[in-house]
mmCIF file of N, CA and C in Angstrom:
data_model
loop_
_atom_site.group_PDB
_atom_site.id
_atom_site.type_symbol
_atom_site.label_atom_id
_atom_site.label_comp_id
_atom_site.label_asym_id
_atom_site.label_seq_id
_atom_site.Cartn_x
_atom_site.Cartn_y
_atom_site.Cartn_z
ATOM 1 N N MET A 27 70.989 96.029 77.948
ATOM 2 C CA MET A 27 70.283 96.813 78.955
ATOM 3 C C MET A 27 70.644 98.278 78.824
ATOM 4 N N SER A 28 69.740 99.082 78.420
ATOM 5 C CA SER A 28 70.042 100.506 78.334
ATOM 6 C C SER A 28 69.919 101.127 79.717
ATOM 7 N N GLY A 29 70.795 102.066 79.983
ATOM 8 C CA GLY A 29 70.754 102.773 81.254
ATOM 9 C C GLY A 29 71.407 102.024 82.402
ATOM 10 N N SER A 30 71.937 100.832 82.157
ATOM 11 C CA SER A 30 72.573 100.089 83.234
ATOM 12 C C SER A 30 74.025 100.529 83.385
ATOM 13 N N LEU A 31 74.568 100.267 84.531
ATOM 14 C CA LEU A 31 75.940 100.643 84.830
ATOM 15 C C LEU A 31 76.875 99.578 84.276
ATOM 16 N N ASP A 32 77.805 99.974 83.427
ATOM 17 C CA ASP A 32 78.780 99.053 82.852
ATOM 18 C C ASP A 32 80.112 99.265 83.563
ATOM 19 N N LEU A 33 80.448 98.354 84.478
ATOM 20 C CA LEU A 33 81.672 98.488 85.258
ATOM 21 C C LEU A 33 82.928 98.427 84.396
ATOM 22 N N PHE A 34 82.816 97.858 83.200
ATOM 23 C CA PHE A 34 83.971 97.728 82.324
ATOM 24 C C PHE A 34 84.082 98.857 81.306
ATOM 25 N N ASP A 35 83.188 99.814 81.364
ATOM 26 C CA ASP A 35 83.233 100.981 80.493
ATOM 27 C C ASP A 35 84.474 101.803 80.842
ATOM 28 N N VAL A 36 85.273 102.127 79.841
ATOM 29 C CA VAL A 36 86.540 102.826 80.084
ATOM 30 C C VAL A 36 86.313 104.192 80.730
ATOM 31 N N GLU A 37 85.309 104.916 80.283
ATOM 32 C CA GLU A 37 85.051 106.224 80.888
ATOM 33 C C GLU A 37 84.688 106.085 82.369
ATOM 34 N N PHE A 38 83.860 105.095 82.684
ATOM 35 C CA PHE A 38 83.501 104.850 84.082
ATOM 36 C C PHE A 38 84.747 104.490 84.905
ATOM 37 N N GLN A 39 85.598 103.633 84.351
ATOM 38 C CA GLN A 39 86.828 103.248 85.048
ATOM 39 C C GLN A 39 87.756 104.441 85.228
ATOM 40 N N LEU A 40 87.825 105.309 84.222
ATOM 41 C CA LEU A 40 88.637 106.523 84.363
ATOM 42 C C LEU A 40 88.136 107.372 85.530
ATOM 43 N N ARG A 41 86.838 107.503 85.635
ATOM 44 C CA ARG A 41 86.273 108.300 86.738
ATOM 45 C C ARG A 41 86.571 107.647 88.096
ATOM 46 N N LEU A 42 86.476 106.317 88.153
ATOM 47 C CA LEU A 42 86.812 105.611 89.399
ATOM 48 C C LEU A 42 88.278 105.797 89.761
ATOM 49 N N VAL A 43 89.145 105.650 88.776
ATOM 50 C CA VAL A 43 90.578 105.858 89.013
ATOM 51 C C VAL A 43 90.823 107.291 89.484
ATOM 52 N N GLY A 44 90.167 108.241 88.845
ATOM 53 C CA GLY A 44 90.316 109.632 89.257
ATOM 54 C C GLY A 44 89.912 109.846 90.706
ATOM 55 N N ALA A 45 88.777 109.266 91.090
ATOM 56 C CA ALA A 45 88.322 109.396 92.485
ATOM 57 C C ALA A 45 89.320 108.745 93.439
ATOM 58 N N ALA A 46 89.851 107.587 93.064
ATOM 59 C CA ALA A 46 90.831 106.902 93.914
ATOM 60 C C ALA A 46 92.100 107.740 94.064
ATOM 61 N N LEU A 47 92.552 108.349 92.981
ATOM 62 C CA LEU A 47 93.767 109.159 93.048
ATOM 63 C C LEU A 47 93.559 110.428 93.864
ATOM 64 N N VAL A 48 92.398 111.046 93.734
ATOM 65 C CA VAL A 48 92.094 112.221 94.563
ATOM 66 C C VAL A 48 92.079 111.804 96.040
ATOM 67 N N GLY A 49 91.425 110.696 96.331
ATOM 68 C CA GLY A 49 91.399 110.198 97.712
ATOM 69 C C GLY A 49 92.789 109.898 98.232
ATOM 70 N N LEU A 50 93.608 109.267 97.408
ATOM 71 C CA LEU A 50 94.982 108.960 97.796
ATOM 72 C C LEU A 50 95.767 110.242 98.050
ATOM 73 N N GLY A 51 95.574 111.227 97.186
ATOM 74 C CA GLY A 51 96.267 112.502 97.377
ATOM 75 C C GLY A 51 95.883 113.163 98.693
ATOM 76 N N LEU A 52 94.607 113.149 99.001
ATOM 77 C CA LEU A 52 94.148 113.736 100.261
ATOM 78 C C LEU A 52 94.650 112.949 101.468
ATOM 79 N N PHE A 53 94.778 111.628 101.294
ATOM 80 C CA PHE A 53 95.284 110.764 102.374
ATOM 81 C C PHE A 53 96.709 111.138 102.767
ATOM 82 N N HIS A 54 97.447 111.769 101.869
ATOM 83 C CA HIS A 54 98.814 112.158 102.190
ATOM 84 C C HIS A 54 98.885 113.110 103.383
ATOM 85 N N ALA A 55 97.800 113.800 103.684
ATOM 86 C CA ALA A 55 97.783 114.678 104.866
ATOM 87 C C ALA A 55 97.900 113.854 106.151
ATOM 88 N N LEU A 56 97.406 112.615 106.127
ATOM 89 C CA LEU A 56 97.451 111.740 107.302
ATOM 90 C C LEU A 56 98.650 110.795 107.295
ATOM 91 N N LEU A 57 99.250 110.626 106.142
ATOM 92 C CA LEU A 57 100.285 109.615 105.955
ATOM 93 C C LEU A 57 101.450 109.692 106.953
ATOM 94 N N PRO A 58 101.984 110.869 107.252
ATOM 95 C CA PRO A 58 103.113 110.895 108.192
ATOM 96 C C PRO A 58 102.800 110.229 109.530
ATOM 97 N N ARG A 59 101.599 110.437 110.046
ATOM 98 C CA ARG A 59 101.231 109.809 111.316
ATOM 99 C C ARG A 59 101.015 108.304 111.159
ATOM 100 N N VAL A 60 100.424 107.903 110.036
ATOM 101 C CA VAL A 60 100.141 106.487 109.802
ATOM 102 C C VAL A 60 101.438 105.678 109.741
ATOM 103 N N ILE A 61 102.459 106.230 109.082
ATOM 104 C CA ILE A 61 103.720 105.486 108.960
ATOM 105 C C ILE A 61 104.786 105.973 109.945
ATOM 106 N N ASP A 62 104.358 106.783 110.918
ATOM 107 C CA ASP A 62 105.203 107.226 112.023
ATOM 108 C C ASP A 62 106.444 108.015 111.587
ATOM 109 N N TRP A 63 106.241 108.922 110.656
ATOM 110 C CA TRP A 63 107.349 109.760 110.229
ATOM 111 C C TRP A 63 107.916 110.633 111.340
ATOM 112 N N PRO A 64 107.093 111.212 112.215
ATOM 113 C CA PRO A 64 107.698 112.084 113.234
ATOM 114 C C PRO A 64 108.827 111.406 114.011
ATOM 115 N N SER A 65 108.624 110.159 114.430
ATOM 116 C CA SER A 65 109.709 109.501 115.166
ATOM 117 C C SER A 65 110.831 109.062 114.232
ATOM 118 N N ASP A 66 110.483 108.629 113.016
ATOM 119 C CA ASP A 66 111.518 108.226 112.059
ATOM 120 C C ASP A 66 112.409 109.396 111.667
ATOM 121 N N LEU A 67 111.832 110.567 111.533
ATOM 122 C CA LEU A 67 112.597 111.733 111.077
ATOM 123 C C LEU A 67 113.196 112.552 112.222
ATOM 124 N N ALA A 68 112.871 112.197 113.453
ATOM 125 C CA ALA A 68 113.334 112.991 114.604
ATOM 126 C C ALA A 68 114.856 113.117 114.652
ATOM 127 N N GLY A 69 115.555 112.079 114.248
ATOM 128 C CA GLY A 69 117.012 112.106 114.331
ATOM 129 C C GLY A 69 117.688 112.661 113.089
ATOM 130 N N THR A 70 116.912 113.166 112.146
ATOM 131 C CA THR A 70 117.512 113.704 110.920
ATOM 132 C C THR A 70 117.652 115.221 111.017
ATOM 133 N N SER A 71 118.338 115.778 110.051
ATOM 134 C CA SER A 71 118.546 117.229 110.045
ATOM 135 C C SER A 71 117.234 117.939 109.704
ATOM 136 N N LEU A 72 117.191 119.212 110.056
ATOM 137 C CA LEU A 72 116.032 120.046 109.731
ATOM 138 C C LEU A 72 115.794 120.045 108.219
ATOM 139 N N MET A 73 116.861 120.100 107.437
ATOM 140 C CA MET A 73 116.751 120.086 105.977
ATOM 141 C C MET A 73 116.053 118.804 105.506
ATOM 142 N N THR A 74 116.473 117.666 106.005
ATOM 143 C CA THR A 74 115.875 116.384 105.607
ATOM 144 C C THR A 74 114.399 116.335 105.980
ATOM 145 N N ARG A 75 114.068 116.784 107.191
ATOM 146 C CA ARG A 75 112.656 116.786 107.622
ATOM 147 C C ARG A 75 111.816 117.685 106.727
ATOM 148 N N GLN A 76 112.302 118.891 106.466
ATOM 149 C CA GLN A 76 111.518 119.827 105.666
ATOM 150 C C GLN A 76 111.392 119.369 104.210
ATOM 151 N N VAL A 77 112.449 118.830 103.638
ATOM 152 C CA VAL A 77 112.377 118.317 102.271
ATOM 153 C C VAL A 77 111.416 117.135 102.211
ATOM 154 N N SER A 78 111.462 116.257 103.210
ATOM 155 C CA SER A 78 110.556 115.101 103.245
ATOM 156 C C SER A 78 109.096 115.549 103.266
ATOM 157 N N TYR A 79 108.772 116.496 104.109
ATOM 158 C CA TYR A 79 107.389 116.974 104.186
ATOM 159 C C TYR A 79 106.982 117.770 102.946
ATOM 160 N N ALA A 80 107.927 118.542 102.388
ATOM 161 C CA ALA A 80 107.614 119.279 101.159
ATOM 162 C C ALA A 80 107.336 118.301 100.014
ATOM 163 N N HIS A 81 108.167 117.266 99.885
ATOM 164 C CA HIS A 81 107.935 116.271 98.843
ATOM 165 C C HIS A 81 106.621 115.531 99.070
ATOM 166 N N LEU A 82 106.311 115.225 100.301
ATOM 167 C CA LEU A 82 105.049 114.563 100.611
ATOM 168 C C LEU A 82 103.869 115.431 100.176
ATOM 169 N N PHE A 83 103.934 116.729 100.461
ATOM 170 C CA PHE A 83 102.873 117.643 100.047
ATOM 171 C C PHE A 83 102.706 117.636 98.526
ATOM 172 N N PHE A 84 103.825 117.743 97.806
ATOM 173 C CA PHE A 84 103.730 117.813 96.346
ATOM 174 C C PHE A 84 103.319 116.479 95.722
ATOM 175 N N ILE A 85 103.678 115.372 96.335
ATOM 176 C CA ILE A 85 103.193 114.080 95.846
ATOM 177 C C ILE A 85 101.684 113.999 96.041
ATOM 178 N N GLY A 86 101.202 114.420 97.205
ATOM 179 C CA GLY A 86 99.756 114.444 97.446
ATOM 180 C C GLY A 86 99.039 115.360 96.475
ATOM 181 N N LEU A 87 99.584 116.550 96.252
ATOM 182 C CA LEU A 87 98.988 117.498 95.311
ATOM 183 C C LEU A 87 98.985 116.923 93.893
ATOM 184 N N THR A 88 100.067 116.271 93.505
ATOM 185 C CA THR A 88 100.145 115.649 92.181
ATOM 186 C C THR A 88 99.076 114.570 92.026
ATOM 187 N N CYS A 89 98.900 113.738 93.048
ATOM 188 C CA CYS A 89 97.860 112.704 92.994
ATOM 189 C C CYS A 89 96.477 113.344 92.813
ATOM 190 N N VAL A 90 96.205 114.409 93.557
ATOM 191 C CA VAL A 90 94.908 115.087 93.440
ATOM 192 C C VAL A 90 94.730 115.648 92.030
ATOM 193 N N LEU A 91 95.724 116.360 91.536
ATOM 194 C CA LEU A 91 95.598 116.987 90.216
ATOM 195 C C LEU A 91 95.517 115.953 89.097
ATOM 196 N N LEU A 92 96.334 114.912 89.170
ATOM 197 C CA LEU A 92 96.266 113.862 88.146
ATOM 198 C C LEU A 92 94.976 113.064 88.248
ATOM 199 N N GLY A 93 94.390 113.021 89.431
ATOM 200 C CA GLY A 93 93.107 112.345 89.606
ATOM 201 C C GLY A 93 91.927 113.170 89.130
ATOM 202 N N LEU A 94 92.031 114.485 89.255
ATOM 203 C CA LEU A 94 90.927 115.341 88.812
ATOM 204 C C LEU A 94 90.708 115.272 87.306
ATOM 205 N N LEU A 95 91.781 115.067 86.552
ATOM 206 C CA LEU A 95 91.640 114.977 85.086
ATOM 207 C C LEU A 95 90.662 113.869 84.677
ATOM 208 N N PRO A 96 90.892 112.618 85.048
ATOM 209 C CA PRO A 96 89.941 111.580 84.632
ATOM 210 C C PRO A 96 88.616 111.648 85.384
ATOM 211 N N LEU A 97 88.638 112.141 86.602
ATOM 212 C CA LEU A 97 87.392 112.231 87.373
ATOM 213 C C LEU A 97 86.424 113.207 86.722
ATOM 214 N N LEU A 98 86.927 114.349 86.312
ATOM 215 C CA LEU A 98 86.061 115.402 85.776
ATOM 216 C C LEU A 98 86.032 115.471 84.249
ATOM 217 N N LEU A 99 87.050 114.944 83.606
ATOM 218 C CA LEU A 99 87.167 115.111 82.157
ATOM 219 C C LEU A 99 87.374 113.787 81.420
ATOM 220 N N GLY A 100 86.805 112.716 81.934
ATOM 221 C CA GLY A 100 86.977 111.408 81.315
ATOM 222 C C GLY A 100 86.542 111.360 79.865
ATOM 223 N N ARG A 101 85.401 111.916 79.585
ATOM 224 C CA ARG A 101 84.889 111.920 78.208
ATOM 225 C C ARG A 101 85.831 112.681 77.275
ATOM 226 N N GLU A 102 86.339 113.810 77.748
ATOM 227 C CA GLU A 102 87.243 114.616 76.929
ATOM 228 C C GLU A 102 88.566 113.882 76.680
ATOM 229 N N LEU A 103 89.041 113.142 77.695
ATOM 230 C CA LEU A 103 90.270 112.375 77.507
ATOM 231 C C LEU A 103 90.108 111.303 76.440
ATOM 232 N N LEU A 104 88.897 110.792 76.303
ATOM 233 C CA LEU A 104 88.617 109.716 75.349
ATOM 234 C C LEU A 104 88.182 110.222 73.977
ATOM 235 N N ALA A 105 88.177 111.534 73.783
ATOM 236 C CA ALA A 105 87.681 112.111 72.533
ATOM 237 C C ALA A 105 88.646 111.931 71.362
ATOM 238 N N GLY A 106 89.866 111.501 71.632
ATOM 239 C CA GLY A 106 90.816 111.282 70.550
ATOM 240 C C GLY A 106 91.539 112.527 70.092
ATOM 241 N N THR A 107 91.457 113.609 70.855
ATOM 242 C CA THR A 107 92.174 114.833 70.489
ATOM 243 C C THR A 107 93.661 114.666 70.810
ATOM 244 N N PRO A 108 94.510 115.452 70.173
ATOM 245 C CA PRO A 108 95.941 115.365 70.496
ATOM 246 C C PRO A 108 96.228 115.617 71.981
ATOM 247 N N LEU A 109 95.543 116.591 72.571
ATOM 248 C CA LEU A 109 95.773 116.883 73.991
ATOM 249 C C LEU A 109 95.323 115.714 74.868
ATOM 250 N N GLY A 110 94.132 115.190 74.619
ATOM 251 C CA GLY A 110 93.643 114.054 75.403
ATOM 252 C C GLY A 110 94.551 112.854 75.283
ATOM 253 N N THR A 111 95.010 112.588 74.064
ATOM 254 C CA THR A 111 95.914 111.456 73.835
ATOM 255 C C THR A 111 97.239 111.673 74.547
ATOM 256 N N ALA A 112 97.753 112.888 74.509
ATOM 257 C CA ALA A 112 99.004 113.206 75.208
ATOM 258 C C ALA A 112 98.843 113.031 76.720
ATOM 259 N N LEU A 113 97.709 113.484 77.258
ATOM 260 C CA LEU A 113 97.471 113.333 78.701
ATOM 261 C C LEU A 113 97.341 111.861 79.085
ATOM 262 N N LEU A 114 96.645 111.078 78.287
ATOM 263 C CA LEU A 114 96.536 109.641 78.564
ATOM 264 C C LEU A 114 97.895 108.956 78.468
ATOM 265 N N THR A 115 98.701 109.361 77.493
ATOM 266 C CA THR A 115 100.049 108.802 77.367
ATOM 267 C C THR A 115 100.877 109.128 78.609
ATOM 268 N N GLY A 116 100.827 110.390 79.020
ATOM 269 C CA GLY A 116 101.573 110.808 80.210
ATOM 270 C C GLY A 116 101.131 110.070 81.460
ATOM 271 N N GLN A 117 99.829 109.927 81.634
ATOM 272 C CA GLN A 117 99.307 109.224 82.807
ATOM 273 C C GLN A 117 99.722 107.748 82.773
ATOM 274 N N THR A 118 99.667 107.130 81.595
ATOM 275 C CA THR A 118 100.054 105.727 81.475
ATOM 276 C C THR A 118 101.528 105.542 81.831
ATOM 277 N N VAL A 119 102.375 106.413 81.314
ATOM 278 C CA VAL A 119 103.808 106.324 81.611
ATOM 279 C C VAL A 119 104.070 106.595 83.086
ATOM 280 N N PHE A 120 103.458 107.649 83.625
ATOM 281 C CA PHE A 120 103.669 108.026 85.026
ATOM 282 C C PHE A 120 103.269 106.905 85.972
ATOM 283 N N TRP A 121 102.030 106.414 85.826
ATOM 284 C CA TRP A 121 101.543 105.388 86.748
ATOM 285 C C TRP A 121 102.174 104.035 86.459
ATOM 286 N N GLY A 122 102.568 103.803 85.209
ATOM 287 C CA GLY A 122 103.312 102.581 84.898
ATOM 288 C C GLY A 122 104.668 102.576 85.589
ATOM 289 N N ALA A 123 105.317 103.741 85.625
ATOM 290 C CA ALA A 123 106.591 103.858 86.342
ATOM 291 C C ALA A 123 106.375 103.631 87.834
ATOM 292 N N ARG A 124 105.273 104.161 88.373
ATOM 293 C CA ARG A 124 104.982 103.949 89.801
ATOM 294 C C ARG A 124 104.746 102.470 90.078
ATOM 295 N N TRP A 125 104.054 101.777 89.149
ATOM 296 C CA TRP A 125 103.841 100.330 89.275
ATOM 297 C C TRP A 125 105.184 99.605 89.297
ATOM 298 N N LEU A 126 106.072 99.967 88.380
ATOM 299 C CA LEU A 126 107.385 99.333 88.296
ATOM 300 C C LEU A 126 108.177 99.549 89.587
ATOM 301 N N PHE A 127 108.121 100.752 90.133
ATOM 302 C CA PHE A 127 108.832 101.057 91.379
ATOM 303 C C PHE A 127 108.333 100.187 92.535
ATOM 304 N N GLN A 128 107.049 99.876 92.529
ATOM 305 C CA GLN A 128 106.486 99.056 93.609
ATOM 306 C C GLN A 128 107.246 97.735 93.742
ATOM 307 N N PHE A 129 107.743 97.225 92.614
ATOM 308 C CA PHE A 129 108.384 95.913 92.616
ATOM 309 C C PHE A 129 109.898 95.962 92.484
ATOM 310 N N THR A 130 110.452 97.114 92.092
ATOM 311 C CA THR A 130 111.903 97.166 91.871
ATOM 312 C C THR A 130 112.651 98.086 92.835
ATOM 313 N N VAL A 131 111.967 99.060 93.390
ATOM 314 C CA VAL A 131 112.647 100.028 94.258
ATOM 315 C C VAL A 131 112.424 99.717 95.730
ATOM 316 N N PHE A 132 111.187 99.408 96.101
ATOM 317 C CA PHE A 132 110.865 99.159 97.504
ATOM 318 C C PHE A 132 111.261 97.736 97.890
ATOM 319 N N SER A 133 112.173 97.633 98.830
ATOM 320 C CA SER A 133 112.679 96.338 99.265
ATOM 321 C C SER A 133 111.599 95.546 100.000
ATOM 322 N N PRO A 134 111.522 94.247 99.736
ATOM 323 C CA PRO A 134 110.586 93.397 100.493
ATOM 324 C C PRO A 134 110.861 93.424 102.003
ATOM 325 N N ARG A 135 112.072 93.807 102.400
ATOM 326 C CA ARG A 135 112.373 93.915 103.835
ATOM 327 C C ARG A 135 111.492 94.949 104.522
ATOM 328 N N LEU A 136 110.940 95.890 103.731
ATOM 329 C CA LEU A 136 110.064 96.916 104.304
ATOM 330 C C LEU A 136 108.719 96.347 104.746
ATOM 331 N N TRP A 137 108.284 95.247 104.149
ATOM 332 C CA TRP A 137 106.943 94.752 104.436
ATOM 333 C C TRP A 137 106.884 93.289 104.879
ATOM 334 N N ARG A 138 107.855 92.480 104.533
ATOM 335 C CA ARG A 138 107.810 91.065 104.922
ATOM 336 C C ARG A 138 107.829 90.919 106.436
ATOM 337 N N GLY A 139 106.930 90.084 106.937
ATOM 338 C CA GLY A 139 106.877 89.826 108.371
ATOM 339 C C GLY A 139 106.033 90.825 109.150
ATOM 340 N N ASP A 140 105.534 91.841 108.494
ATOM 341 C CA ASP A 140 104.685 92.834 109.136
ATOM 342 C C ASP A 140 103.337 92.813 108.411
ATOM 343 N N THR A 141 102.311 92.339 109.093
ATOM 344 C CA THR A 141 101.012 92.132 108.457
ATOM 345 C C THR A 141 100.464 93.407 107.833
ATOM 346 N N LEU A 142 100.484 94.509 108.558
ATOM 347 C CA LEU A 142 99.938 95.763 108.036
ATOM 348 C C LEU A 142 100.705 96.230 106.795
ATOM 349 N N ARG A 143 102.024 96.180 106.859
ATOM 350 C CA ARG A 143 102.821 96.631 105.709
ATOM 351 C C ARG A 143 102.702 95.670 104.530
ATOM 352 N N THR A 144 102.547 94.369 104.808
ATOM 353 C CA THR A 144 102.324 93.407 103.722
ATOM 354 C C THR A 144 100.996 93.688 103.040
ATOM 355 N N LEU A 145 99.959 93.960 103.824
ATOM 356 C CA LEU A 145 98.662 94.317 103.248
ATOM 357 C C LEU A 145 98.776 95.608 102.437
ATOM 358 N N GLY A 146 99.547 96.549 102.930
ATOM 359 C CA GLY A 146 99.777 97.788 102.197
ATOM 360 C C GLY A 146 100.484 97.531 100.876
ATOM 361 N N HIS A 147 101.503 96.686 100.905
ATOM 362 C CA HIS A 147 102.236 96.359 99.673
ATOM 363 C C HIS A 147 101.310 95.695 98.653
ATOM 364 N N VAL A 148 100.539 94.730 99.113
ATOM 365 C CA VAL A 148 99.613 94.037 98.216
ATOM 366 C C VAL A 148 98.560 95.016 97.696
ATOM 367 N N GLY A 149 98.001 95.821 98.583
ATOM 368 C CA GLY A 149 96.985 96.795 98.187
ATOM 369 C C GLY A 149 97.505 97.789 97.163
ATOM 370 N N PHE A 150 98.708 98.314 97.395
ATOM 371 C CA PHE A 150 99.274 99.264 96.440
ATOM 372 C C PHE A 150 99.674 98.578 95.142
ATOM 373 N N SER A 151 100.095 97.321 95.209
ATOM 374 C CA SER A 151 100.390 96.576 93.978
ATOM 375 C C SER A 151 99.140 96.465 93.116
ATOM 376 N N VAL A 152 98.019 96.150 93.755
ATOM 377 C CA VAL A 152 96.743 96.054 93.031
ATOM 378 C C VAL A 152 96.332 97.434 92.519
ATOM 379 N N LEU A 153 96.454 98.450 93.363
ATOM 380 C CA LEU A 153 96.071 99.808 92.970
ATOM 381 C C LEU A 153 96.848 100.278 91.747
ATOM 382 N N TRP A 154 98.187 100.152 91.776
ATOM 383 C CA TRP A 154 98.991 100.643 90.659
ATOM 384 C C TRP A 154 98.753 99.821 89.402
ATOM 385 N N THR A 155 98.469 98.530 89.556
ATOM 386 C CA THR A 155 98.142 97.697 88.391
ATOM 387 C C THR A 155 96.845 98.182 87.755
ATOM 388 N N TRP A 156 95.824 98.412 88.582
ATOM 389 C CA TRP A 156 94.521 98.875 88.088
ATOM 390 C C TRP A 156 94.641 100.251 87.433
ATOM 391 N N VAL A 157 95.282 101.199 88.118
ATOM 392 C CA VAL A 157 95.409 102.562 87.597
ATOM 393 C C VAL A 157 96.138 102.549 86.254
ATOM 394 N N THR A 158 97.258 101.855 86.195
ATOM 395 C CA THR A 158 98.028 101.781 84.948
ATOM 396 C C THR A 158 97.225 101.114 83.848
ATOM 397 N N ALA A 159 96.546 100.025 84.181
ATOM 398 C CA ALA A 159 95.757 99.299 83.173
ATOM 399 C C ALA A 159 94.619 100.155 82.624
ATOM 400 N N VAL A 160 93.960 100.912 83.485
ATOM 401 C CA VAL A 160 92.858 101.760 83.025
ATOM 402 C C VAL A 160 93.371 102.831 82.066
ATOM 403 N N PHE A 161 94.466 103.501 82.429
ATOM 404 C CA PHE A 161 95.006 104.519 81.526
ATOM 405 C C PHE A 161 95.507 103.891 80.227
ATOM 406 N N ALA A 162 96.140 102.720 80.310
ATOM 407 C CA ALA A 162 96.623 102.040 79.102
ATOM 408 C C ALA A 162 95.451 101.636 78.210
ATOM 409 N N CYS A 163 94.375 101.128 78.787
ATOM 410 C CA CYS A 163 93.185 100.757 78.000
ATOM 411 C C CYS A 163 92.544 101.993 77.357
ATOM 412 N N ALA A 164 92.492 103.079 78.109
ATOM 413 C CA ALA A 164 91.930 104.325 77.544
ATOM 414 C C ALA A 164 92.798 104.812 76.387
ATOM 415 N N LEU A 165 94.116 104.754 76.564
ATOM 416 C CA LEU A 165 95.014 105.169 75.490
ATOM 417 C C LEU A 165 94.845 104.261 74.279
ATOM 418 N N TRP A 166 94.767 102.973 74.495
ATOM 419 C CA TRP A 166 94.560 102.020 73.406
ATOM 420 C C TRP A 166 93.269 102.333 72.651
ATOM 421 N N GLN A 167 92.247 102.672 73.397
ATOM 422 C CA GLN A 167 90.949 102.979 72.796
ATOM 423 C C GLN A 167 91.026 104.195 71.869
ATOM 424 N N VAL A 168 91.776 105.215 72.260
ATOM 425 C CA VAL A 168 91.831 106.427 71.427
ATOM 426 C C VAL A 168 92.823 106.307 70.269
ATOM 427 N N LEU A 169 93.751 105.385 70.399
ATOM 428 C CA LEU A 169 94.714 105.203 69.303
ATOM 429 C C LEU A 169 94.087 104.356 68.223
#
């Protein structure tokens, strides 16, 4: 079928991943309220509060910037150039590390027994698996 949408097309998946990462980055503006950081951080020092919010901002910004690459430049990433290959390698390693952290750093005590947090854990497990797999498949394709 010419002109049909191929959901398994790597470039299309890169664009979807990019859109998801941009959305996730923007969601960081709401995240402190969603996970109740103001009350959690109320008893900490000013330094801890400010560092926490600064890191949250830069994580959100990083998600947006790393998402814009595949969203806007998917074809260029797949062109097989040294720069595109390096960017795909970096994204695969970065998001693969984030996937690994989901299962090795975050304690199940954070989400077990809490329906919303369990859904969040499962959702992020799926998200990081998909994001990592898409970048790994794109890298495989150009190699």
